[in-house]
Amino acid sequence: MIKDRIGLIVYVNALKASRQLRRFGNVYFTSKRERYVFLYVDLERHEQIVERITELPFVESVIRSERPFISETYANKKGKIQEEV
């Protein structure tokens, strides 16, 4: 069974210490220039994980992806524009 997941962008002071983030979820991308790590965590436990990650000494900030909370269903069919009167 596939679990729902959410992406987290974690800005860090040192990339060497960012290897510790592997225990919280799947590390998808690491940027050396911008010094951030993008990782996926379980949607059910993401609030607890964000709290634990922010307590780490090498973490500057954590940004949560908003994609799971955005509606992907649209009222109109593709190609048709509703006119406002």
PDB file with one MODEL, atoms N, CA, C and O in Angstrom:
MODEL        1
ATOM      1  N   MET A   1       0.842  -1.175   0.000  1.00  0.00           N
ATOM      2  CA  MET A   1       0.000   0.000   0.000  1.00  0.00           C
ATOM      3  C   MET A   1       0.891   1.244   0.000  1.00  0.00           C
ATOM      4  O   MET A   1       1.852   1.325   0.766  1.00  0.00           O
ATOM      5  N   ILE A   2       0.576   2.192  -0.844  1.00  0.00           N
ATOM      6  CA  ILE A   2       1.332   3.430  -0.944  1.00  0.00           C
ATOM      7  C   ILE A   2       0.747   4.450   0.029  1.00  0.00           C
ATOM      8  O   ILE A   2      -0.455   4.714   0.025  1.00  0.00           O
ATOM      9  N   LYS A   3       1.613   5.012   0.854  1.00  0.00           N
ATOM     10  CA  LYS A   3       1.174   6.016   1.821  1.00  0.00           C
ATOM     11  C   LYS A   3       1.237   7.397   1.189  1.00  0.00           C
ATOM     12  O   LYS A   3       2.053   7.658   0.305  1.00  0.00           O
ATOM     13  N   ASP A   4       0.356   8.277   1.661  1.00  0.00           N
ATOM     14  CA  ASP A   4       0.420   9.677   1.230  1.00  0.00           C
ATOM     15  C   ASP A   4       1.643  10.316   1.867  1.00  0.00           C
ATOM     16  O   ASP A   4       1.992  10.013   3.008  1.00  0.00           O
ATOM     17  N   ARG A   5       2.289  11.202   1.121  1.00  0.00           N
ATOM     18  CA  ARG A   5       3.485  11.847   1.634  1.00  0.00           C
ATOM     19  C   ARG A   5       3.482  13.320   1.273  1.00  0.00           C
ATOM     20  O   ARG A   5       2.717  13.773   0.423  1.00  0.00           O
ATOM     21  N   ILE A   6       4.354  14.050   1.938  1.00  0.00           N
ATOM     22  CA  ILE A   6       4.455  15.489   1.734  1.00  0.00           C
ATOM     23  C   ILE A   6       5.935  15.849   1.635  1.00  0.00           C
ATOM     24  O   ILE A   6       6.785  15.217   2.262  1.00  0.00           O
ATOM     25  N   GLY A   7       6.221  16.862   0.846  1.00  0.00           N
ATOM     26  CA  GLY A   7       7.602  17.304   0.678  1.00  0.00           C
ATOM     27  C   GLY A   7       7.959  18.387   1.675  1.00  0.00           C
ATOM     28  O   GLY A   7       7.153  19.270   1.967  1.00  0.00           O
ATOM     29  N   LEU A   8       9.176  18.312   2.195  1.00  0.00           N
ATOM     30  CA  LEU A   8       9.694  19.323   3.106  1.00  0.00           C
ATOM     31  C   LEU A   8      10.994  19.867   2.541  1.00  0.00           C
ATOM     32  O   LEU A   8      11.843  19.108   2.074  1.00  0.00           O
ATOM     33  N   ILE A   9      11.146  21.176   2.585  1.00  0.00           N
ATOM     34  CA  ILE A   9      12.401  21.814   2.208  1.00  0.00           C
ATOM     35  C   ILE A   9      13.064  22.258   3.504  1.00  0.00           C
ATOM     36  O   ILE A   9      12.521  23.077   4.246  1.00  0.00           O
ATOM     37  N   VAL A  10      14.245  21.707   3.765  1.00  0.00           N
ATOM     38  CA  VAL A  10      14.958  21.974   5.010  1.00  0.00           C
ATOM     39  C   VAL A  10      16.244  22.718   4.680  1.00  0.00           C
ATOM     40  O   VAL A  10      17.130  22.169   4.025  1.00  0.00           O
ATOM     41  N   TYR A  11      16.349  23.963   5.130  1.00  0.00           N
ATOM     42  CA  TYR A  11      17.571  24.748   4.954  1.00  0.00           C
ATOM     43  C   TYR A  11      18.515  24.433   6.108  1.00  0.00           C
ATOM     44  O   TYR A  11      18.120  24.464   7.274  1.00  0.00           O
ATOM     45  N   VAL A  12      19.773  24.129   5.768  1.00  0.00           N
ATOM     46  CA  VAL A  12      20.744  23.689   6.767  1.00  0.00           C
ATOM     47  C   VAL A  12      21.985  24.582   6.750  1.00  0.00           C
ATOM     48  O   VAL A  12      22.257  25.266   5.764  1.00  0.00           O
ATOM     49  N   ASN A  13      22.732  24.564   7.854  1.00  0.00           N
ATOM     50  CA  ASN A  13      23.995  25.298   7.938  1.00  0.00           C
ATOM     51  C   ASN A  13      25.126  24.547   7.259  1.00  0.00           C
ATOM     52  O   ASN A  13      25.956  25.148   6.577  1.00  0.00           O
ATOM     53  N   ALA A  14      25.160  23.230   7.445  1.00  0.00           N
ATOM     54  CA  ALA A  14      26.232  22.406   6.890  1.00  0.00           C
ATOM     55  C   ALA A  14      25.625  21.168   6.245  1.00  0.00           C
ATOM     56  O   ALA A  14      24.824  20.469   6.866  1.00  0.00           O
ATOM     57  N   LEU A  15      26.000  20.898   5.014  1.00  0.00           N
ATOM     58  CA  LEU A  15      25.448  19.746   4.309  1.00  0.00           C
ATOM     59  C   LEU A  15      25.938  18.424   4.889  1.00  0.00           C
ATOM     60  O   LEU A  15      25.261  17.405   4.754  1.00  0.00           O
ATOM     61  N   LYS A  16      27.086  18.426   5.523  1.00  0.00           N
ATOM     62  CA  LYS A  16      27.589  17.198   6.125  1.00  0.00           C
ATOM     63  C   LYS A  16      26.633  16.693   7.203  1.00  0.00           C
ATOM     64  O   LYS A  16      26.408  15.489   7.324  1.00  0.00           O
ATOM     65  N   ALA A  17      26.086  17.594   7.966  1.00  0.00           N
ATOM     66  CA  ALA A  17      25.139  17.223   9.015  1.00  0.00           C
ATOM     67  C   ALA A  17      23.772  16.856   8.449  1.00  0.00           C
ATOM     68  O   ALA A  17      22.957  16.246   9.141  1.00  0.00           O
ATOM     69  N   SER A  18      23.521  17.222   7.209  1.00  0.00           N
ATOM     70  CA  SER A  18      22.209  16.949   6.623  1.00  0.00           C
ATOM     71  C   SER A  18      21.974  15.464   6.391  1.00  0.00           C
ATOM     72  O   SER A  18      20.841  15.056   6.134  1.00  0.00           O
ATOM     73  N   ARG A  19      23.012  14.655   6.475  1.00  0.00           N
ATOM     74  CA  ARG A  19      22.827  13.211   6.326  1.00  0.00           C
ATOM     75  C   ARG A  19      21.960  12.639   7.441  1.00  0.00           C
ATOM     76  O   ARG A  19      21.381  11.563   7.285  1.00  0.00           O
ATOM     77  N   GLN A  20      21.865  13.339   8.554  1.00  0.00           N
ATOM     78  CA  GLN A  20      21.026  12.885   9.661  1.00  0.00           C
ATOM     79  C   GLN A  20      19.544  12.950   9.314  1.00  0.00           C
ATOM     80  O   GLN A  20      18.724  12.318   9.980  1.00  0.00           O
ATOM     81  N   LEU A  21      19.193  13.705   8.280  1.00  0.00           N
ATOM     82  CA  LEU A  21      17.791  13.836   7.895  1.00  0.00           C
ATOM     83  C   LEU A  21      17.242  12.570   7.242  1.00  0.00           C
ATOM     84  O   LEU A  21      16.029  12.446   7.069  1.00  0.00           O
ATOM     85  N   ARG A  22      18.102  11.639   6.880  1.00  0.00           N
ATOM     86  CA  ARG A  22      17.651  10.398   6.246  1.00  0.00           C
ATOM     87  C   ARG A  22      16.740   9.584   7.153  1.00  0.00           C
ATOM     88  O   ARG A  22      15.891   8.838   6.665  1.00  0.00           O
ATOM     89  N   ARG A  23      16.900   9.715   8.452  1.00  0.00           N
ATOM     90  CA  ARG A  23      16.078   8.917   9.367  1.00  0.00           C
ATOM     91  C   ARG A  23      14.641   9.420   9.460  1.00  0.00           C
ATOM     92  O   ARG A  23      13.772   8.715   9.972  1.00  0.00           O
ATOM     93  N   PHE A  24      14.381  10.635   8.969  1.00  0.00           N
ATOM     94  CA  PHE A  24      13.037  11.193   9.029  1.00  0.00           C
ATOM     95  C   PHE A  24      12.206  10.887   7.793  1.00  0.00           C
ATOM     96  O   PHE A  24      10.977  10.883   7.863  1.00  0.00           O
ATOM     97  N   GLY A  25      12.856  10.631   6.661  1.00  0.00           N
ATOM     98  CA  GLY A  25      12.125  10.370   5.422  1.00  0.00           C
ATOM     99  C   GLY A  25      13.071  10.097   4.278  1.00  0.00           C
ATOM    100  O   GLY A  25      14.259   9.850   4.485  1.00  0.00           O
ATOM    101  N   ASN A  26      12.537  10.141   3.063  1.00  0.00           N
ATOM    102  CA  ASN A  26      13.328   9.890   1.863  1.00  0.00           C
ATOM    103  C   ASN A  26      13.925  11.194   1.353  1.00  0.00           C
ATOM    104  O   ASN A  26      13.193  12.111   0.979  1.00  0.00           O
ATOM    105  N   VAL A  27      15.249  11.278   1.338  1.00  0.00           N
ATOM    106  CA  VAL A  27      15.926  12.461   0.813  1.00  0.00           C
ATOM    107  C   VAL A  27      15.872  12.382  -0.701  1.00  0.00           C
ATOM    108  O   VAL A  27      16.388  11.437  -1.297  1.00  0.00           O
ATOM    109  N   TYR A  28      15.248  13.375  -1.326  1.00  0.00           N
ATOM    110  CA  TYR A  28      15.062  13.383  -2.771  1.00  0.00           C
ATOM    111  C   TYR A  28      16.139  14.200  -3.470  1.00  0.00           C
ATOM    112  O   TYR A  28      16.626  13.805  -4.529  1.00  0.00           O
ATOM    113  N   PHE A  29      16.515  15.332  -2.891  1.00  0.00           N
ATOM    114  CA  PHE A  29      17.472  16.221  -3.539  1.00  0.00           C
ATOM    115  C   PHE A  29      18.228  17.012  -2.484  1.00  0.00           C
ATOM    116  O   PHE A  29      17.676  17.392  -1.451  1.00  0.00           O
ATOM    117  N   THR A  30      19.509  17.254  -2.766  1.00  0.00           N
ATOM    118  CA  THR A  30      20.340  18.087  -1.907  1.00  0.00           C
ATOM    119  C   THR A  30      21.015  19.147  -2.761  1.00  0.00           C
ATOM    120  O   THR A  30      21.682  18.816  -3.742  1.00  0.00           O
ATOM    121  N   SER A  31      20.853  20.411  -2.406  1.00  0.00           N
ATOM    122  CA  SER A  31      21.467  21.506  -3.140  1.00  0.00           C
ATOM    123  C   SER A  31      22.695  21.997  -2.383  1.00  0.00           C
ATOM    124  O   SER A  31      22.594  22.461  -1.247  1.00  0.00           O
ATOM    125  N   LYS A  32      23.851  21.888  -3.024  1.00  0.00           N
ATOM    126  CA  LYS A  32      25.080  22.347  -2.381  1.00  0.00           C
ATOM    127  C   LYS A  32      25.168  23.865  -2.374  1.00  0.00           C
ATOM    128  O   LYS A  32      25.622  24.458  -1.395  1.00  0.00           O
ATOM    129  N   ARG A  33      24.742  24.491  -3.448  1.00  0.00           N
ATOM    130  CA  ARG A  33      24.851  25.947  -3.553  1.00  0.00           C
ATOM    131  C   ARG A  33      23.887  26.653  -2.605  1.00  0.00           C
ATOM    132  O   ARG A  33      24.281  27.564  -1.876  1.00  0.00           O
ATOM    133  N   GLU A  34      22.636  26.233  -2.616  1.00  0.00           N
ATOM    134  CA  GLU A  34      21.623  26.902  -1.785  1.00  0.00           C
ATOM    135  C   GLU A  34      21.544  26.331  -0.367  1.00  0.00           C
ATOM    136  O   GLU A  34      20.867  26.902   0.487  1.00  0.00           O
ATOM    137  N   ARG A  35      22.212  25.233  -0.112  1.00  0.00           N
ATOM    138  CA  ARG A  35      22.260  24.562   1.185  1.00  0.00           C
ATOM    139  C   ARG A  35      20.869  24.211   1.721  1.00  0.00           C
ATOM    140  O   ARG A  35      20.475  24.640   2.805  1.00  0.00           O
ATOM    141  N   TYR A  36      20.143  23.422   0.933  1.00  0.00           N
ATOM    142  CA  TYR A  36      18.873  22.897   1.406  1.00  0.00           C
ATOM    143  C   TYR A  36      18.732  21.443   0.994  1.00  0.00           C
ATOM    144  O   TYR A  36      19.406  20.969   0.080  1.00  0.00           O
ATOM    145  N   VAL A  37      17.844  20.745   1.685  1.00  0.00           N
ATOM    146  CA  VAL A  37      17.560  19.343   1.417  1.00  0.00           C
ATOM    147  C   VAL A  37      16.064  19.219   1.206  1.00  0.00           C
ATOM    148  O   VAL A  37      15.271  19.738   1.992  1.00  0.00           O
ATOM    149  N   PHE A  38      15.676  18.521   0.128  1.00  0.00           N
ATOM    150  CA  PHE A  38      14.264  18.255  -0.129  1.00  0.00           C
ATOM    151  C   PHE A  38      14.011  16.804   0.228  1.00  0.00           C
ATOM    152  O   PHE A  38      14.652  15.907  -0.322  1.00  0.00           O
ATOM    153  N   LEU A  39      13.079  16.562   1.146  1.00  0.00           N
ATOM    154  CA  LEU A  39      12.786  15.193   1.527  1.00  0.00           C
ATOM    155  C   LEU A  39      11.291  14.973   1.628  1.00  0.00           C
ATOM    156  O   LEU A  39      10.520  15.901   1.878  1.00  0.00           O
ATOM    157  N   TYR A  40      10.899  13.729   1.428  1.00  0.00           N
ATOM    158  CA  TYR A  40       9.506  13.324   1.542  1.00  0.00           C
ATOM    159  C   TYR A  40       9.301  12.601   2.864  1.00  0.00           C
ATOM    160  O   TYR A  40      10.109  11.759   3.254  1.00  0.00           O
ATOM    161  N   VAL A  41       8.203  12.940   3.556  1.00  0.00           N
ATOM    162  CA  VAL A  41       7.838  12.288   4.814  1.00  0.00           C
ATOM    163  C   VAL A  41       6.372  11.881   4.732  1.00  0.00           C
ATOM    164  O   VAL A  41       5.642  12.334   3.851  1.00  0.00           O
ATOM    165  N   ASP A  42       5.943  11.016   5.663  1.00  0.00           N
ATOM    166  CA  ASP A  42       4.552  10.586   5.700  1.00  0.00           C
ATOM    167  C   ASP A  42       3.646  11.764   6.041  1.00  0.00           C
ATOM    168  O   ASP A  42       3.956  12.566   6.923  1.00  0.00           O
ATOM    169  N   LEU A  43       2.530  11.859   5.339  1.00  0.00           N
ATOM    170  CA  LEU A  43       1.601  12.969   5.546  1.00  0.00           C
ATOM    171  C   LEU A  43       0.975  12.917   6.938  1.00  0.00           C
ATOM    172  O   LEU A  43       0.718  13.959   7.541  1.00  0.00           O
ATOM    173  N   GLU A  44       0.730  11.716   7.448  1.00  0.00           N
ATOM    174  CA  GLU A  44       0.080  11.575   8.749  1.00  0.00           C
ATOM    175  C   GLU A  44       0.947  12.105   9.891  1.00  0.00           C
ATOM    176  O   GLU A  44       0.430  12.679  10.849  1.00  0.00           O
ATOM    177  N   ARG A  45       2.261  11.915   9.791  1.00  0.00           N
ATOM    178  CA  ARG A  45       3.164  12.274  10.881  1.00  0.00           C
ATOM    179  C   ARG A  45       3.996  13.509  10.582  1.00  0.00           C
ATOM    180  O   ARG A  45       4.963  13.767  11.298  1.00  0.00           O
ATOM    181  N   HIS A  46       3.666  14.278   9.562  1.00  0.00           N
ATOM    182  CA  HIS A  46       4.551  15.367   9.141  1.00  0.00           C
ATOM    183  C   HIS A  46       4.679  16.484  10.181  1.00  0.00           C
ATOM    184  O   HIS A  46       5.733  17.113  10.275  1.00  0.00           O
ATOM    185  N   GLU A  47       3.636  16.740  10.955  1.00  0.00           N
ATOM    186  CA  GLU A  47       3.717  17.803  11.959  1.00  0.00           C
ATOM    187  C   GLU A  47       4.713  17.447  13.065  1.00  0.00           C
ATOM    188  O   GLU A  47       5.482  18.298  13.512  1.00  0.00           O
ATOM    189  N   GLN A  48       4.694  16.192  13.500  1.00  0.00           N
ATOM    190  CA  GLN A  48       5.639  15.745  14.521  1.00  0.00           C
ATOM    191  C   GLN A  48       7.065  15.765  13.986  1.00  0.00           C
ATOM    192  O   GLN A  48       7.999  16.136  14.698  1.00  0.00           O
ATOM    193  N   ILE A  49       7.227  15.364  12.730  1.00  0.00           N
ATOM    194  CA  ILE A  49       8.556  15.320  12.127  1.00  0.00           C
ATOM    195  C   ILE A  49       9.115  16.730  11.961  1.00  0.00           C
ATOM    196  O   ILE A  49      10.304  16.952  12.190  1.00  0.00           O
ATOM    197  N   VAL A  50       8.273  17.686  11.565  1.00  0.00           N
ATOM    198  CA  VAL A  50       8.732  19.071  11.414  1.00  0.00           C
ATOM    199  C   VAL A  50       9.207  19.623  12.757  1.00  0.00           C
ATOM    200  O   VAL A  50      10.218  20.321  12.814  1.00  0.00           O
ATOM    201  N   GLU A  51       8.494  19.319  13.825  1.00  0.00           N
ATOM    202  CA  GLU A  51       8.913  19.774  15.153  1.00  0.00           C
ATOM    203  C   GLU A  51      10.272  19.200  15.533  1.00  0.00           C
ATOM    204  O   GLU A  51      11.121  19.909  16.072  1.00  0.00           O
ATOM    205  N   ARG A  52      10.475  17.916  15.250  1.00  0.00           N
ATOM    206  CA  ARG A  52      11.752  17.277  15.591  1.00  0.00           C
ATOM    207  C   ARG A  52      12.890  17.810  14.732  1.00  0.00           C
ATOM    208  O   ARG A  52      14.010  17.972  15.217  1.00  0.00           O
ATOM    209  N   ILE A  53      12.614  18.083  13.459  1.00  0.00           N
ATOM    210  CA  ILE A  53      13.664  18.584  12.568  1.00  0.00           C
ATOM    211  C   ILE A  53      14.076  19.997  12.962  1.00  0.00           C
ATOM    212  O   ILE A  53      15.264  20.321  12.940  1.00  0.00           O
ATOM    213  N   THR A  54      13.116  20.840  13.322  1.00  0.00           N
ATOM    214  CA  THR A  54      13.450  22.224  13.678  1.00  0.00           C
ATOM    215  C   THR A  54      14.288  22.308  14.952  1.00  0.00           C
ATOM    216  O   THR A  54      14.987  23.300  15.159  1.00  0.00           O
ATOM    217  N   GLU A  55      14.232  21.293  15.803  1.00  0.00           N
ATOM    218  CA  GLU A  55      15.034  21.283  17.027  1.00  0.00           C
ATOM    219  C   GLU A  55      16.497  20.934  16.773  1.00  0.00           C
ATOM    220  O   GLU A  55      17.338  21.155  17.644  1.00  0.00           O
ATOM    221  N   LEU A  56      16.816  20.395  15.600  1.00  0.00           N
ATOM    222  CA  LEU A  56      18.199  20.021  15.310  1.00  0.00           C
ATOM    223  C   LEU A  56      19.064  21.276  15.205  1.00  0.00           C
ATOM    224  O   LEU A  56      18.608  22.292  14.682  1.00  0.00           O
ATOM    225  N   PRO A  57      20.306  21.221  15.696  1.00  0.00           N
ATOM    226  CA  PRO A  57      21.134  22.438  15.747  1.00  0.00           C
ATOM    227  C   PRO A  57      21.594  22.955  14.391  1.00  0.00           C
ATOM    228  O   PRO A  57      21.912  24.138  14.273  1.00  0.00           O
ATOM    229  N   PHE A  58      21.639  22.123  13.381  1.00  0.00           N
ATOM    230  CA  PHE A  58      22.137  22.550  12.076  1.00  0.00           C
ATOM    231  C   PHE A  58      21.038  23.016  11.133  1.00  0.00           C
ATOM    232  O   PHE A  58      21.329  23.380   9.994  1.00  0.00           O
ATOM    233  N   VAL A  59      19.790  23.017  11.571  1.00  0.00           N
ATOM    234  CA  VAL A  59      18.653  23.393  10.725  1.00  0.00           C
ATOM    235  C   VAL A  59      18.334  24.868  10.917  1.00  0.00           C
ATOM    236  O   VAL A  59      18.170  25.340  12.042  1.00  0.00           O
ATOM    237  N   GLU A  60      18.247  25.594   9.796  1.00  0.00           N
ATOM    238  CA  GLU A  60      17.876  27.011   9.845  1.00  0.00           C
ATOM    239  C   GLU A  60      16.369  27.190   9.775  1.00  0.00           C
ATOM    240  O   GLU A  60      15.790  27.901  10.596  1.00  0.00           O
ATOM    241  N   SER A  61      15.719  26.546   8.793  1.00  0.00           N
ATOM    242  CA  SER A  61      14.268  26.656   8.665  1.00  0.00           C
ATOM    243  C   SER A  61      13.723  25.465   7.895  1.00  0.00           C
ATOM    244  O   SER A  61      14.454  24.764   7.194  1.00  0.00           O
ATOM    245  N   VAL A  62      12.410  25.251   8.042  1.00  0.00           N
ATOM    246  CA  VAL A  62      11.716  24.157   7.363  1.00  0.00           C
ATOM    247  C   VAL A  62      10.495  24.738   6.675  1.00  0.00           C
ATOM    248  O   VAL A  62       9.715  25.467   7.288  1.00  0.00           O
ATOM    249  N   ILE A  63      10.330  24.411   5.388  1.00  0.00           N
ATOM    250  CA  ILE A  63       9.178  24.869   4.618  1.00  0.00           C
ATOM    251  C   ILE A  63       8.404  23.647   4.144  1.00  0.00           C
ATOM    252  O   ILE A  63       8.976  22.719   3.572  1.00  0.00           O
ATOM    253  N   ARG A  64       7.100  23.658   4.388  1.00  0.00           N
ATOM    254  CA  ARG A  64       6.240  22.545   4.006  1.00  0.00           C
ATOM    255  C   ARG A  64       5.665  22.787   2.622  1.00  0.00           C
ATOM    256  O   ARG A  64       5.280  23.909   2.295  1.00  0.00           O
ATOM    257  N   SER A  65       5.604  21.745   1.811  1.00  0.00           N
ATOM    258  CA  SER A  65       4.996  21.838   0.492  1.00  0.00           C
ATOM    259  C   SER A  65       3.479  21.927   0.640  1.00  0.00           C
ATOM    260  O   SER A  65       2.888  21.232   1.466  1.00  0.00           O
ATOM    261  N   GLU A  66       2.857  22.779  -0.158  1.00  0.00           N
ATOM    262  CA  GLU A  66       1.410  22.970  -0.083  1.00  0.00           C
ATOM    263  C   GLU A  66       0.655  22.122  -1.104  1.00  0.00           C
ATOM    264  O   GLU A  66      -0.574  22.185  -1.158  1.00  0.00           O
ATOM    265  N   ARG A  67       1.341  21.350  -1.893  1.00  0.00           N
ATOM    266  CA  ARG A  67       0.695  20.608  -2.968  1.00  0.00           C
ATOM    267  C   ARG A  67      -0.398  19.638  -2.491  1.00  0.00           C
ATOM    268  O   ARG A  67      -1.446  19.579  -3.134  1.00  0.00           O
ATOM    269  N   PRO A  68      -0.214  18.876  -1.406  1.00  0.00           N
ATOM    270  CA  PRO A  68      -1.285  17.963  -0.992  1.00  0.00           C
ATOM    271  C   PRO A  68      -2.566  18.671  -0.561  1.00  0.00           C
ATOM    272  O   PRO A  68      -3.629  18.050  -0.525  1.00  0.00           O
ATOM    273  N   PHE A  69      -2.482  19.943  -0.238  1.00  0.00           N
ATOM    274  CA  PHE A  69      -3.640  20.671   0.266  1.00  0.00           C
ATOM    275  C   PHE A  69      -4.332  21.511  -0.804  1.00  0.00           C
ATOM    276  O   PHE A  69      -5.345  22.152  -0.525  1.00  0.00           O
ATOM    277  N   ILE A  70      -3.799  21.515  -2.020  1.00  0.00           N
ATOM    278  CA  ILE A  70      -4.388  22.269  -3.119  1.00  0.00           C
ATOM    279  C   ILE A  70      -5.325  21.360  -3.899  1.00  0.00           C
ATOM    280  O   ILE A  70      -4.967  20.228  -4.223  1.00  0.00           O
ATOM    281  N   SER A  71      -6.511  21.844  -4.198  1.00  0.00           N
ATOM    282  CA  SER A  71      -7.475  21.063  -4.963  1.00  0.00           C
ATOM    283  C   SER A  71      -7.024  20.951  -6.414  1.00  0.00           C
ATOM    284  O   SER A  71      -6.646  21.944  -7.036  1.00  0.00           O
ATOM    285  N   GLU A  72      -7.066  19.736  -6.944  1.00  0.00           N
ATOM    286  CA  GLU A  72      -6.661  19.505  -8.328  1.00  0.00           C
ATOM    287  C   GLU A  72      -7.855  19.254  -9.237  1.00  0.00           C
ATOM    288  O   GLU A  72      -7.681  18.855 -10.389  1.00  0.00           O
ATOM    289  N   THR A  73      -9.055  19.480  -8.741  1.00  0.00           N
ATOM    290  CA  THR A  73     -10.250  19.342  -9.564  1.00  0.00           C
ATOM    291  C   THR A  73     -10.731  20.734  -9.953  1.00  0.00           C
ATOM    292  O   THR A  73     -10.757  21.653  -9.134  1.00  0.00           O
ATOM    293  N   TYR A  74     -11.103  20.866 -11.196  1.00  0.00           N
ATOM    294  CA  TYR A  74     -11.499  22.165 -11.727  1.00  0.00           C
ATOM    295  C   TYR A  74     -12.942  22.101 -12.214  1.00  0.00           C
ATOM    296  O   TYR A  74     -13.417  21.048 -12.641  1.00  0.00           O
ATOM    297  N   ALA A  75     -13.634  23.234 -12.147  1.00  0.00           N
ATOM    298  CA  ALA A  75     -15.048  23.278 -12.479  1.00  0.00           C
ATOM    299  C   ALA A  75     -15.289  23.168 -13.981  1.00  0.00           C
ATOM    300  O   ALA A  75     -16.236  22.501 -14.396  1.00  0.00           O
ATOM    301  N   ASN A  76     -14.472  23.794 -14.793  1.00  0.00           N
ATOM    302  CA  ASN A  76     -14.679  23.822 -16.237  1.00  0.00           C
ATOM    303  C   ASN A  76     -13.837  22.766 -16.922  1.00  0.00           C
ATOM    304  O   ASN A  76     -12.808  22.326 -16.409  1.00  0.00           O
ATOM    305  N   LYS A  77     -14.309  22.368 -18.108  1.00  0.00           N
ATOM    306  CA  LYS A  77     -13.534  21.424 -18.895  1.00  0.00           C
ATOM    307  C   LYS A  77     -12.378  22.151 -19.558  1.00  0.00           C
ATOM    308  O   LYS A  77     -12.390  23.375 -19.689  1.00  0.00           O
ATOM    309  N   LYS A  78     -11.404  21.401 -19.965  1.00  0.00           N
ATOM    310  CA  LYS A  78     -10.213  21.977 -20.581  1.00  0.00           C
ATOM    311  C   LYS A  78     -10.577  22.674 -21.885  1.00  0.00           C
ATOM    312  O   LYS A  78     -11.306  22.128 -22.713  1.00  0.00           O
ATOM    313  N   GLY A  79     -10.061  23.881 -22.056  1.00  0.00           N
ATOM    314  CA  GLY A  79     -10.277  24.620 -23.289  1.00  0.00           C
ATOM    315  C   GLY A  79     -11.488  25.539 -23.265  1.00  0.00           C
ATOM    316  O   GLY A  79     -11.614  26.395 -24.141  1.00  0.00           O
ATOM    317  N   LYS A  80     -12.367  25.396 -22.307  1.00  0.00           N
ATOM    318  CA  LYS A  80     -13.543  26.262 -22.235  1.00  0.00           C
ATOM    319  C   LYS A  80     -13.357  27.270 -21.114  1.00  0.00           C
ATOM    320  O   LYS A  80     -12.989  26.917 -19.994  1.00  0.00           O
ATOM    321  N   ILE A  81     -13.612  28.507 -21.429  1.00  0.00           N
ATOM    322  CA  ILE A  81     -13.466  29.590 -20.463  1.00  0.00           C
ATOM    323  C   ILE A  81     -14.849  30.100 -20.099  1.00  0.00           C
ATOM    324  O   ILE A  81     -15.662  30.397 -20.974  1.00  0.00           O
ATOM    325  N   GLN A  82     -15.108  30.200 -18.813  1.00  0.00           N
ATOM    326  CA  GLN A  82     -16.398  30.691 -18.353  1.00  0.00           C
ATOM    327  C   GLN A  82     -16.397  32.212 -18.400  1.00  0.00           C
ATOM    328  O   GLN A  82     -15.485  32.859 -17.883  1.00  0.00           O
ATOM    329  N   GLU A  83     -17.421  32.775 -19.022  1.00  0.00           N
ATOM    330  CA  GLU A  83     -17.512  34.228 -19.132  1.00  0.00           C
ATOM    331  C   GLU A  83     -18.208  34.791 -17.902  1.00  0.00           C
ATOM    332  O   GLU A  83     -19.230  34.274 -17.450  1.00  0.00           O
ATOM    333  N   GLU A  84     -17.632  35.858 -17.377  1.00  0.00           N
ATOM    334  CA  GLU A  84     -18.241  36.513 -16.235  1.00  0.00           C
ATOM    335  C   GLU A  84     -19.151  37.624 -16.735  1.00  0.00           C
ATOM    336  O   GLU A  84     -18.772  38.412 -17.601  1.00  0.00           O
ATOM    337  N   VAL A  85     -20.337  37.675 -16.186  1.00  0.00           N
ATOM    338  CA  VAL A  85     -21.311  38.688 -16.604  1.00  0.00           C
ATOM    339  C   VAL A  85     -21.477  39.713 -15.524  1.00  0.00           C
ATOM    340  O   VAL A  85     -22.256  40.653 -15.680  1.00  0.00           O
TER     341      VAL A  85
ENDMDL
END
